Tab-separated table of N, CA and C in Angstrom:
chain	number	residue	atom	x	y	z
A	1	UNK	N	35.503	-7.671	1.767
A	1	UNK	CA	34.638	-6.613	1.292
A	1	UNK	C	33.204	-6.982	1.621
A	2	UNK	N	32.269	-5.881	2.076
A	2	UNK	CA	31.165	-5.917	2.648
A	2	UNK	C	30.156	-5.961	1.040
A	3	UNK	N	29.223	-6.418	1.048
A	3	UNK	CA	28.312	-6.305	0.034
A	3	UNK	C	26.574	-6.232	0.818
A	4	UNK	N	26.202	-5.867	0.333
A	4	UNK	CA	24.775	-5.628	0.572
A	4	UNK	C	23.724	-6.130	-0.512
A	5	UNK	N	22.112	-6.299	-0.101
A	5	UNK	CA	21.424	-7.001	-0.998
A	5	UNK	C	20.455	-5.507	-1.392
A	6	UNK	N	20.194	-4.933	-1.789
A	6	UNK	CA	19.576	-3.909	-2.547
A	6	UNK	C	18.189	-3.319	-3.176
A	7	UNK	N	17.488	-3.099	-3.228
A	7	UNK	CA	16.620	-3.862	-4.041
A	7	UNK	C	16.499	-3.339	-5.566
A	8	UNK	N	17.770	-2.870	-5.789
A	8	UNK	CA	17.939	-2.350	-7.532
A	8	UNK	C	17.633	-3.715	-7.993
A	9	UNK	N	19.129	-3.885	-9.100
A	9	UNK	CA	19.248	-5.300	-10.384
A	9	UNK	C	20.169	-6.106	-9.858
A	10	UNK	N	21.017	-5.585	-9.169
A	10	UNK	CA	22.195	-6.301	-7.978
A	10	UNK	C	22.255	-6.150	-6.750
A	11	UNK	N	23.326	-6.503	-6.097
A	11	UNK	CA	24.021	-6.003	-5.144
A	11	UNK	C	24.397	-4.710	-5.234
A	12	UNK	N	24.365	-3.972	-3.850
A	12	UNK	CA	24.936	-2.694	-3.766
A	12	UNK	C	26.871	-2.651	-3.736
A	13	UNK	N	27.020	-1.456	-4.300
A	13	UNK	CA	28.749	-1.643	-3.704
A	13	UNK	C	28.662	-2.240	-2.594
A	14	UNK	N	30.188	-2.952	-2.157
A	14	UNK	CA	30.630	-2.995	-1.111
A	14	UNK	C	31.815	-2.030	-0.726
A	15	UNK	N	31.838	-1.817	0.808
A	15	UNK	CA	32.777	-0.763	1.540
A	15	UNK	C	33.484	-2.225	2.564
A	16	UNK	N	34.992	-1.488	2.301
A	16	UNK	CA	35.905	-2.367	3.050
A	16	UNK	C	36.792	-1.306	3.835
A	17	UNK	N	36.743	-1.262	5.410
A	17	UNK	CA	37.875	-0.355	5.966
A	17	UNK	C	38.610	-1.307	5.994
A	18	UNK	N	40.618	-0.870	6.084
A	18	UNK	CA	41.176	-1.694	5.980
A	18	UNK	C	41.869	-0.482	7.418
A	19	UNK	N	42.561	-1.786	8.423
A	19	UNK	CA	43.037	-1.139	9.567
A	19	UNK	C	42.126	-1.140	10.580
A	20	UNK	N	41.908	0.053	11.333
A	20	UNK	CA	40.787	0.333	12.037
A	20	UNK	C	40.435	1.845	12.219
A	21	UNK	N	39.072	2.042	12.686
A	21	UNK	CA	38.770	3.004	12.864
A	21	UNK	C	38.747	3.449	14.580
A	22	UNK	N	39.369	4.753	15.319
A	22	UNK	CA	39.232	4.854	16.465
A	22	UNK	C	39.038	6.099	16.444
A	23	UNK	N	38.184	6.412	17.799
A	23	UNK	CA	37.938	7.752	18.510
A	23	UNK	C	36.681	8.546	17.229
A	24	UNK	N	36.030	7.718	16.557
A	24	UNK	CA	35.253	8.365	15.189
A	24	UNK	C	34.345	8.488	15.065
A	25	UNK	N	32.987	9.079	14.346
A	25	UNK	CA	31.846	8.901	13.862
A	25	UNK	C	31.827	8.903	12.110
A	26	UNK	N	31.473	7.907	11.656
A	26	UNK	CA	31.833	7.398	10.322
A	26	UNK	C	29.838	7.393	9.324
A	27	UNK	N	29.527	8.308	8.276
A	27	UNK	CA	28.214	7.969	8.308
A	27	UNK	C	28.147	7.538	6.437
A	28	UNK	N	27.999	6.771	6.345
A	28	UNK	CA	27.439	6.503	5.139
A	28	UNK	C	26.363	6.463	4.188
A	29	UNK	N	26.382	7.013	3.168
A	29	UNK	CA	24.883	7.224	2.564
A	29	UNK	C	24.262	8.432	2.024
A	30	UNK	N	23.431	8.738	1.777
A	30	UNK	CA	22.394	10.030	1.650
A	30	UNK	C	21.032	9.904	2.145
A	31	UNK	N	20.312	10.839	1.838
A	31	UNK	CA	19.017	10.844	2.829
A	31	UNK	C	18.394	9.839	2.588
A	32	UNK	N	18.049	8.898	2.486
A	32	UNK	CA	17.553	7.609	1.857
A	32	UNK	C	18.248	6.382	2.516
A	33	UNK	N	19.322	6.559	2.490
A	33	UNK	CA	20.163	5.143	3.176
A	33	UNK	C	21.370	5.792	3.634
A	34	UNK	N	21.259	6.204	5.352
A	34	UNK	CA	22.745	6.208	5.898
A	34	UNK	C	22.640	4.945	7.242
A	35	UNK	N	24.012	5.326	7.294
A	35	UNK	CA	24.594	4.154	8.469
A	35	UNK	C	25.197	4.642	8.847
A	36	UNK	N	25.212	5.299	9.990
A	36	UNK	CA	26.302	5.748	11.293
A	36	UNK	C	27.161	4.575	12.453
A	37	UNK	N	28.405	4.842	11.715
A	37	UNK	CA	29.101	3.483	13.253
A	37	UNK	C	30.070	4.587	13.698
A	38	UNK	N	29.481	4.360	15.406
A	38	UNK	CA	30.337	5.368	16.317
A	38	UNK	C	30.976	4.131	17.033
A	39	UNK	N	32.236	4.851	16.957
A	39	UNK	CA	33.576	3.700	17.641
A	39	UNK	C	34.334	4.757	18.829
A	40	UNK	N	34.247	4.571	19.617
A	40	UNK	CA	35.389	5.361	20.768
A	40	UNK	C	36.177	4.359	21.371
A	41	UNK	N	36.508	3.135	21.129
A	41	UNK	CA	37.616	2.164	21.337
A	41	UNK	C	37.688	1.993	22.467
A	42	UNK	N	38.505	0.679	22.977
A	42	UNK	CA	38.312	0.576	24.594
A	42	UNK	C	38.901	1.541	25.498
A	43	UNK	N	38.012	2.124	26.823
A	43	UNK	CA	38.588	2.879	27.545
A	43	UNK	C	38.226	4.300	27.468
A	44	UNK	N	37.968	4.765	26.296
A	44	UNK	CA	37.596	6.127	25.983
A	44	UNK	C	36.200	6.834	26.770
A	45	UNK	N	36.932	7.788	27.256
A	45	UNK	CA	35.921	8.239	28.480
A	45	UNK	C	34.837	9.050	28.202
A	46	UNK	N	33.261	8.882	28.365
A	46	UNK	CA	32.616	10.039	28.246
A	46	UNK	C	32.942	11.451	27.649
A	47	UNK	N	32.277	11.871	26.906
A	47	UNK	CA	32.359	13.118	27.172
A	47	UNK	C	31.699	14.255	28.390
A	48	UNK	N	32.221	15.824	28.464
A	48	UNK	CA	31.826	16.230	29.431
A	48	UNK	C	30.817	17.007	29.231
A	49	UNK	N	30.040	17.961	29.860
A	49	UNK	CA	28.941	18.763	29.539
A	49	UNK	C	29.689	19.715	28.778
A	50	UNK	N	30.516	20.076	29.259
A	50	UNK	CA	31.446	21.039	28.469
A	50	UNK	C	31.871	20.959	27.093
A	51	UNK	N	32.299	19.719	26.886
A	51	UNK	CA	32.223	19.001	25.639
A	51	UNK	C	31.135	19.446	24.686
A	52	UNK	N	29.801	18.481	25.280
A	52	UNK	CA	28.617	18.385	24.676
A	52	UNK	C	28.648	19.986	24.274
A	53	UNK	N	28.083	20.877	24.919
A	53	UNK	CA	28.149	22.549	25.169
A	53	UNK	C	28.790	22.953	23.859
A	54	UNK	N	29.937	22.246	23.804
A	54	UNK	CA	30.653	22.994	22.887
A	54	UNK	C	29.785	22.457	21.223
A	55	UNK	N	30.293	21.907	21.197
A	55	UNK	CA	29.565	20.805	20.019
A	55	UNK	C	27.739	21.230	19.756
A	56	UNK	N	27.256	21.326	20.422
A	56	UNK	CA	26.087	22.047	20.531
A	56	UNK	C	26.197	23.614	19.923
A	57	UNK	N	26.930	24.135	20.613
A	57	UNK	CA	27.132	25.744	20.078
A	57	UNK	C	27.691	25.908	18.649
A	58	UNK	N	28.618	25.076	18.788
A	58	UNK	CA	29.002	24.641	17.202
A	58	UNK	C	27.926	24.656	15.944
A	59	UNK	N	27.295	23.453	16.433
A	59	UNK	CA	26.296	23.432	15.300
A	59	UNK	C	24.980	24.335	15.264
A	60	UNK	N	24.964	24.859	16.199
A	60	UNK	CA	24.231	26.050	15.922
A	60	UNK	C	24.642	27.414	15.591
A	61	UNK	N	25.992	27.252	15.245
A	61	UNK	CA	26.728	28.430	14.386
A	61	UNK	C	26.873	27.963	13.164
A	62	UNK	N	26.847	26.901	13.120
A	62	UNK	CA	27.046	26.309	11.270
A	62	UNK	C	25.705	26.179	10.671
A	63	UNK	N	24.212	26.306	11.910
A	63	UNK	CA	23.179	26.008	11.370
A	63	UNK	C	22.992	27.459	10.750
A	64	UNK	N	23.398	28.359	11.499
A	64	UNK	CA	23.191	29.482	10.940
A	64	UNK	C	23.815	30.099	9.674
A	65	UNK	N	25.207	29.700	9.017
A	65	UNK	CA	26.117	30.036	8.359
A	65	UNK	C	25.357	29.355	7.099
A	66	UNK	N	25.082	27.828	7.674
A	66	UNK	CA	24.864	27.282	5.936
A	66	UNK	C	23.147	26.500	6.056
A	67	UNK	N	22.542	26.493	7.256
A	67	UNK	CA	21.325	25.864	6.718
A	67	UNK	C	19.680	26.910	6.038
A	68	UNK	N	19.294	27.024	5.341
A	68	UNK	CA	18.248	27.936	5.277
A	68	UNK	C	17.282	28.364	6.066
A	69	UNK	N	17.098	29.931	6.056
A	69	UNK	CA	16.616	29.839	7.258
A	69	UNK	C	14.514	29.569	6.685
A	70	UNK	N	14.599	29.227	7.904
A	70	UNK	CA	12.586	29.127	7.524
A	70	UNK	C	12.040	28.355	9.088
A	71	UNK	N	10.961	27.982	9.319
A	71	UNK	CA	10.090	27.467	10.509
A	71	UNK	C	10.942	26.269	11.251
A	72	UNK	N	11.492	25.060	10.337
A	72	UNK	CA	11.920	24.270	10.526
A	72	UNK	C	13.361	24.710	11.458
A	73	UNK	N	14.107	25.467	10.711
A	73	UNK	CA	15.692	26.532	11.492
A	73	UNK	C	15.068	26.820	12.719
A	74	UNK	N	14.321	27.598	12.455
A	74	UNK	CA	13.543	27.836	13.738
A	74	UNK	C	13.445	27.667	15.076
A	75	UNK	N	12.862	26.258	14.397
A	75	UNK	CA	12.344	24.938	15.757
A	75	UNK	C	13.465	24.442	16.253
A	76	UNK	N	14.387	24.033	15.128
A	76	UNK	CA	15.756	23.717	15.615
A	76	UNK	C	16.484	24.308	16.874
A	77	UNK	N	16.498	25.600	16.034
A	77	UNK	CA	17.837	26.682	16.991
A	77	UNK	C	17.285	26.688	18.499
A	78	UNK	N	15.876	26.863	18.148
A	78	UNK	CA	14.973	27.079	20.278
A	78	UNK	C	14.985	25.818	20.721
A	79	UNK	N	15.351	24.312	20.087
A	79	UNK	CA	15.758	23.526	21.020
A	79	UNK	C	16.862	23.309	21.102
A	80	UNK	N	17.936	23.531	20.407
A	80	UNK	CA	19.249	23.851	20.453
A	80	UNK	C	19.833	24.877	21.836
A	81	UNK	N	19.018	26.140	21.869
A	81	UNK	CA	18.909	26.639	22.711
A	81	UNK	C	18.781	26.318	24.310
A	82	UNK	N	17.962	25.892	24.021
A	82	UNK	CA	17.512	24.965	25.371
A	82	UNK	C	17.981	24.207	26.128
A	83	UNK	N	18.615	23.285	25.273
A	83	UNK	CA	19.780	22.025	25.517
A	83	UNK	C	20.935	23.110	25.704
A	84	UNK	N	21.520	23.804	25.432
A	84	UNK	CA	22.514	24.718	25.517
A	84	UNK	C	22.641	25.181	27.260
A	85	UNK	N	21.568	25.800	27.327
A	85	UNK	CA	20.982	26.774	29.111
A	85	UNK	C	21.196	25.376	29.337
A	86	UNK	N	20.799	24.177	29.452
A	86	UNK	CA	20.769	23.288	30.474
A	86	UNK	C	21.992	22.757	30.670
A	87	UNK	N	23.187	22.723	29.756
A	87	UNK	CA	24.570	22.408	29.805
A	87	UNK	C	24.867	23.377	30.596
A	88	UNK	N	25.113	25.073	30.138
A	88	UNK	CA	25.547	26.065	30.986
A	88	UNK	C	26.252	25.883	31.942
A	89	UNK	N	27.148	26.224	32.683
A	89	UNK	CA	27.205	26.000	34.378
A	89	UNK	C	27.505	24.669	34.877
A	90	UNK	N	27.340	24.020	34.285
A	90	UNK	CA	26.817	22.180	34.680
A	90	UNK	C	28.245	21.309	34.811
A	91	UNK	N	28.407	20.622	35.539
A	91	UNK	CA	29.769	19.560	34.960
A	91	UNK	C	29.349	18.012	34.961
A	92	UNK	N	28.225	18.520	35.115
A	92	UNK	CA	27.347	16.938	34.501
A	92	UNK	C	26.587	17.230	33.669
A	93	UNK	N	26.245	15.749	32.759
A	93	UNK	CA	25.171	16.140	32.048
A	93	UNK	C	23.594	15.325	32.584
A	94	UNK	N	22.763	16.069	32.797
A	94	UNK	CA	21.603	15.753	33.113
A	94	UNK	C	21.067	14.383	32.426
A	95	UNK	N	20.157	13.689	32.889
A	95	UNK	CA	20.111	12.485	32.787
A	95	UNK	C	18.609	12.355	31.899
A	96	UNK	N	18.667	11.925	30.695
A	96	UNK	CA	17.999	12.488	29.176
A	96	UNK	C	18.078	13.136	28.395
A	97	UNK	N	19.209	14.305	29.066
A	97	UNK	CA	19.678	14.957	27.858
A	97	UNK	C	19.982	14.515	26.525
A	98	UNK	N	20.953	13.517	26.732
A	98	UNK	CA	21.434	13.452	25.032
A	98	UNK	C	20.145	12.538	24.311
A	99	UNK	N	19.504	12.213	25.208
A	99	UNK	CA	18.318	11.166	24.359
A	99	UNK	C	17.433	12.074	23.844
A	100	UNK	N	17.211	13.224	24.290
A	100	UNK	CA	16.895	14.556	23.428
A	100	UNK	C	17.361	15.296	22.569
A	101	UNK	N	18.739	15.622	23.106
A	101	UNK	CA	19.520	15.805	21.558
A	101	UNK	C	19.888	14.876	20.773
A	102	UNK	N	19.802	13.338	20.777
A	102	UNK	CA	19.724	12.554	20.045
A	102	UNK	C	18.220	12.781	18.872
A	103	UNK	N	16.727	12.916	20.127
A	103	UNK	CA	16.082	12.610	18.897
A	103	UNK	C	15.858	14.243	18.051
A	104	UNK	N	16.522	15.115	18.854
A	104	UNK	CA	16.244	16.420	17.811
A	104	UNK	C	16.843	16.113	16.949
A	105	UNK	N	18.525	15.319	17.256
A	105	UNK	CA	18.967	15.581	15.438
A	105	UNK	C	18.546	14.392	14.606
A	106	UNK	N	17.312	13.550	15.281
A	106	UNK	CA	16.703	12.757	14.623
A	106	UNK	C	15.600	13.427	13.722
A	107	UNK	N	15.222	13.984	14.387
A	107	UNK	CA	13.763	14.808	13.643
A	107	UNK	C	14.225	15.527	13.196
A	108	UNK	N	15.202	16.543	12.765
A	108	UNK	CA	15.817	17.759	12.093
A	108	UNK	C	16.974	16.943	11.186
A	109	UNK	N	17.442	15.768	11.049
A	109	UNK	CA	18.264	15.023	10.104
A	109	UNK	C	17.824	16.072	8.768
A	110	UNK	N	16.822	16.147	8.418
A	110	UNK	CA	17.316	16.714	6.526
A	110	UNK	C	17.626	17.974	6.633
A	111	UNK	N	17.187	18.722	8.068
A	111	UNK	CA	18.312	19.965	8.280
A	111	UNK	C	19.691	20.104	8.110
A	112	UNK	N	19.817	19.248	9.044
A	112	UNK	CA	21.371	19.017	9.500
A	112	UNK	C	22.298	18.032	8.635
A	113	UNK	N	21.581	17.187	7.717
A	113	UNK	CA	22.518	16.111	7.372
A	113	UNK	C	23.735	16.835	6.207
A	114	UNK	N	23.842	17.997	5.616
A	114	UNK	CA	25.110	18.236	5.090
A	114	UNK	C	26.070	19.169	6.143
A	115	UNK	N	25.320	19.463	7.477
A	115	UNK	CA	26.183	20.522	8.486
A	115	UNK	C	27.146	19.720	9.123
A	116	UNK	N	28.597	19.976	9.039
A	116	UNK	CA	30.194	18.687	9.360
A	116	UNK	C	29.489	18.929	11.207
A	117	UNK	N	29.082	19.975	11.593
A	117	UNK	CA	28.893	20.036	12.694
A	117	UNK	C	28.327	18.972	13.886
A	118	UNK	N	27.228	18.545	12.954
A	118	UNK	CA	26.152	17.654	13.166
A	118	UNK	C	26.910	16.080	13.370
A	119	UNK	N	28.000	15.864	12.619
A	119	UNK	CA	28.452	14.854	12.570
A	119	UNK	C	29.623	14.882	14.092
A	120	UNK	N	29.906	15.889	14.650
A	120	UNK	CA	30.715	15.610	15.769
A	120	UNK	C	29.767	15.359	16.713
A	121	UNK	N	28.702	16.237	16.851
A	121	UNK	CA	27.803	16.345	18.030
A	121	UNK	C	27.443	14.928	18.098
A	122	UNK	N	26.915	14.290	17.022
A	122	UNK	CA	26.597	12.596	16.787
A	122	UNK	C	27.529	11.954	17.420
A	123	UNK	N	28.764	11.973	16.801
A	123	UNK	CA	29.807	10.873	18.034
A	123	UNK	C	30.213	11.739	19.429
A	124	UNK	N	30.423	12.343	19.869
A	124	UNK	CA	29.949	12.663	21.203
A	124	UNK	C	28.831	12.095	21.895
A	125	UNK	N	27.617	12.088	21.055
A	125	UNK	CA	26.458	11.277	22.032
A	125	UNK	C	26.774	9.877	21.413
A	126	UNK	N	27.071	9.187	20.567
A	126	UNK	CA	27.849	7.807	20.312
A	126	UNK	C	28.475	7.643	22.121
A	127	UNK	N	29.121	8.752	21.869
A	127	UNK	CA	30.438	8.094	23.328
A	127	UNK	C	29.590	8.117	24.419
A	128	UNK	N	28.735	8.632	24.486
A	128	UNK	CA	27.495	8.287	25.924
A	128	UNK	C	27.050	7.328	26.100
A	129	UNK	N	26.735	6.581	24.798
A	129	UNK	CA	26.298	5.317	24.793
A	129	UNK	C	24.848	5.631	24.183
A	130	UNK	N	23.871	4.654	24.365
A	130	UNK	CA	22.682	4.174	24.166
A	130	UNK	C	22.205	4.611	22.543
């Protein structure tokens, strides 16, 4: 069992997977303290633009269903957008892409962090690497 040092009166729980985890994006926490471990196990291939595309469109149908809308939705959806047209058509993915949709759903995290959506699109760019 994992334990952590905290800075409450103790230690934080500890989390123990027992087995293993494969093909996953696993995130722990709330807005304050998460930990994302993306595992795609040996061998597991990229994803495709098509992939990404999808997962992208995704969460910009769930942004719409459950996040509020206001300036911030906004900003989101037109770079959501964007990244979207540039998948389009494509059977590659352009080279910075996901380091952009990485840091949008970095900067939009308290948007996105209860959308399940958000959490696939994350291990998909996990499986890209970097």
């Amino acid at each position: 069992m994992a334990t952590g040092s905290g800075s409450g009166s103790g230690p934080e729980p500890g989390v123990w997977i027992g087995g293993g985890v494969h093909g996953s994006a696993v995130s722990f926490g709330g807005s304050n303290n998460t930990n994302t471990v993306h595992h795609g196990g040996a061998g597991t291939e990229a994803p495709t633009a098509a992939q990404l595309l999808d997962a992208v469109l995704t969460l910009r149908e769930a942004l719409v269903r459950e996040a509020p809308r206001g300036d911030d939705r906004t900003a989101f959806d037109a770079e959501l957008d964007g990244i979207a047209e540039q998948l389009e058509g494509t059977e590659t993915i352009r080279p910075g892409l996901p380091a952009r949709l990485r840091a949008a759903l970095e900067r939009w995290a308290p948007l996105v962090e209860s959308v399940s959506a958000a959490a696939a699109l994350g291990s998909l760019l996990g499986a890209l690497g970097g």
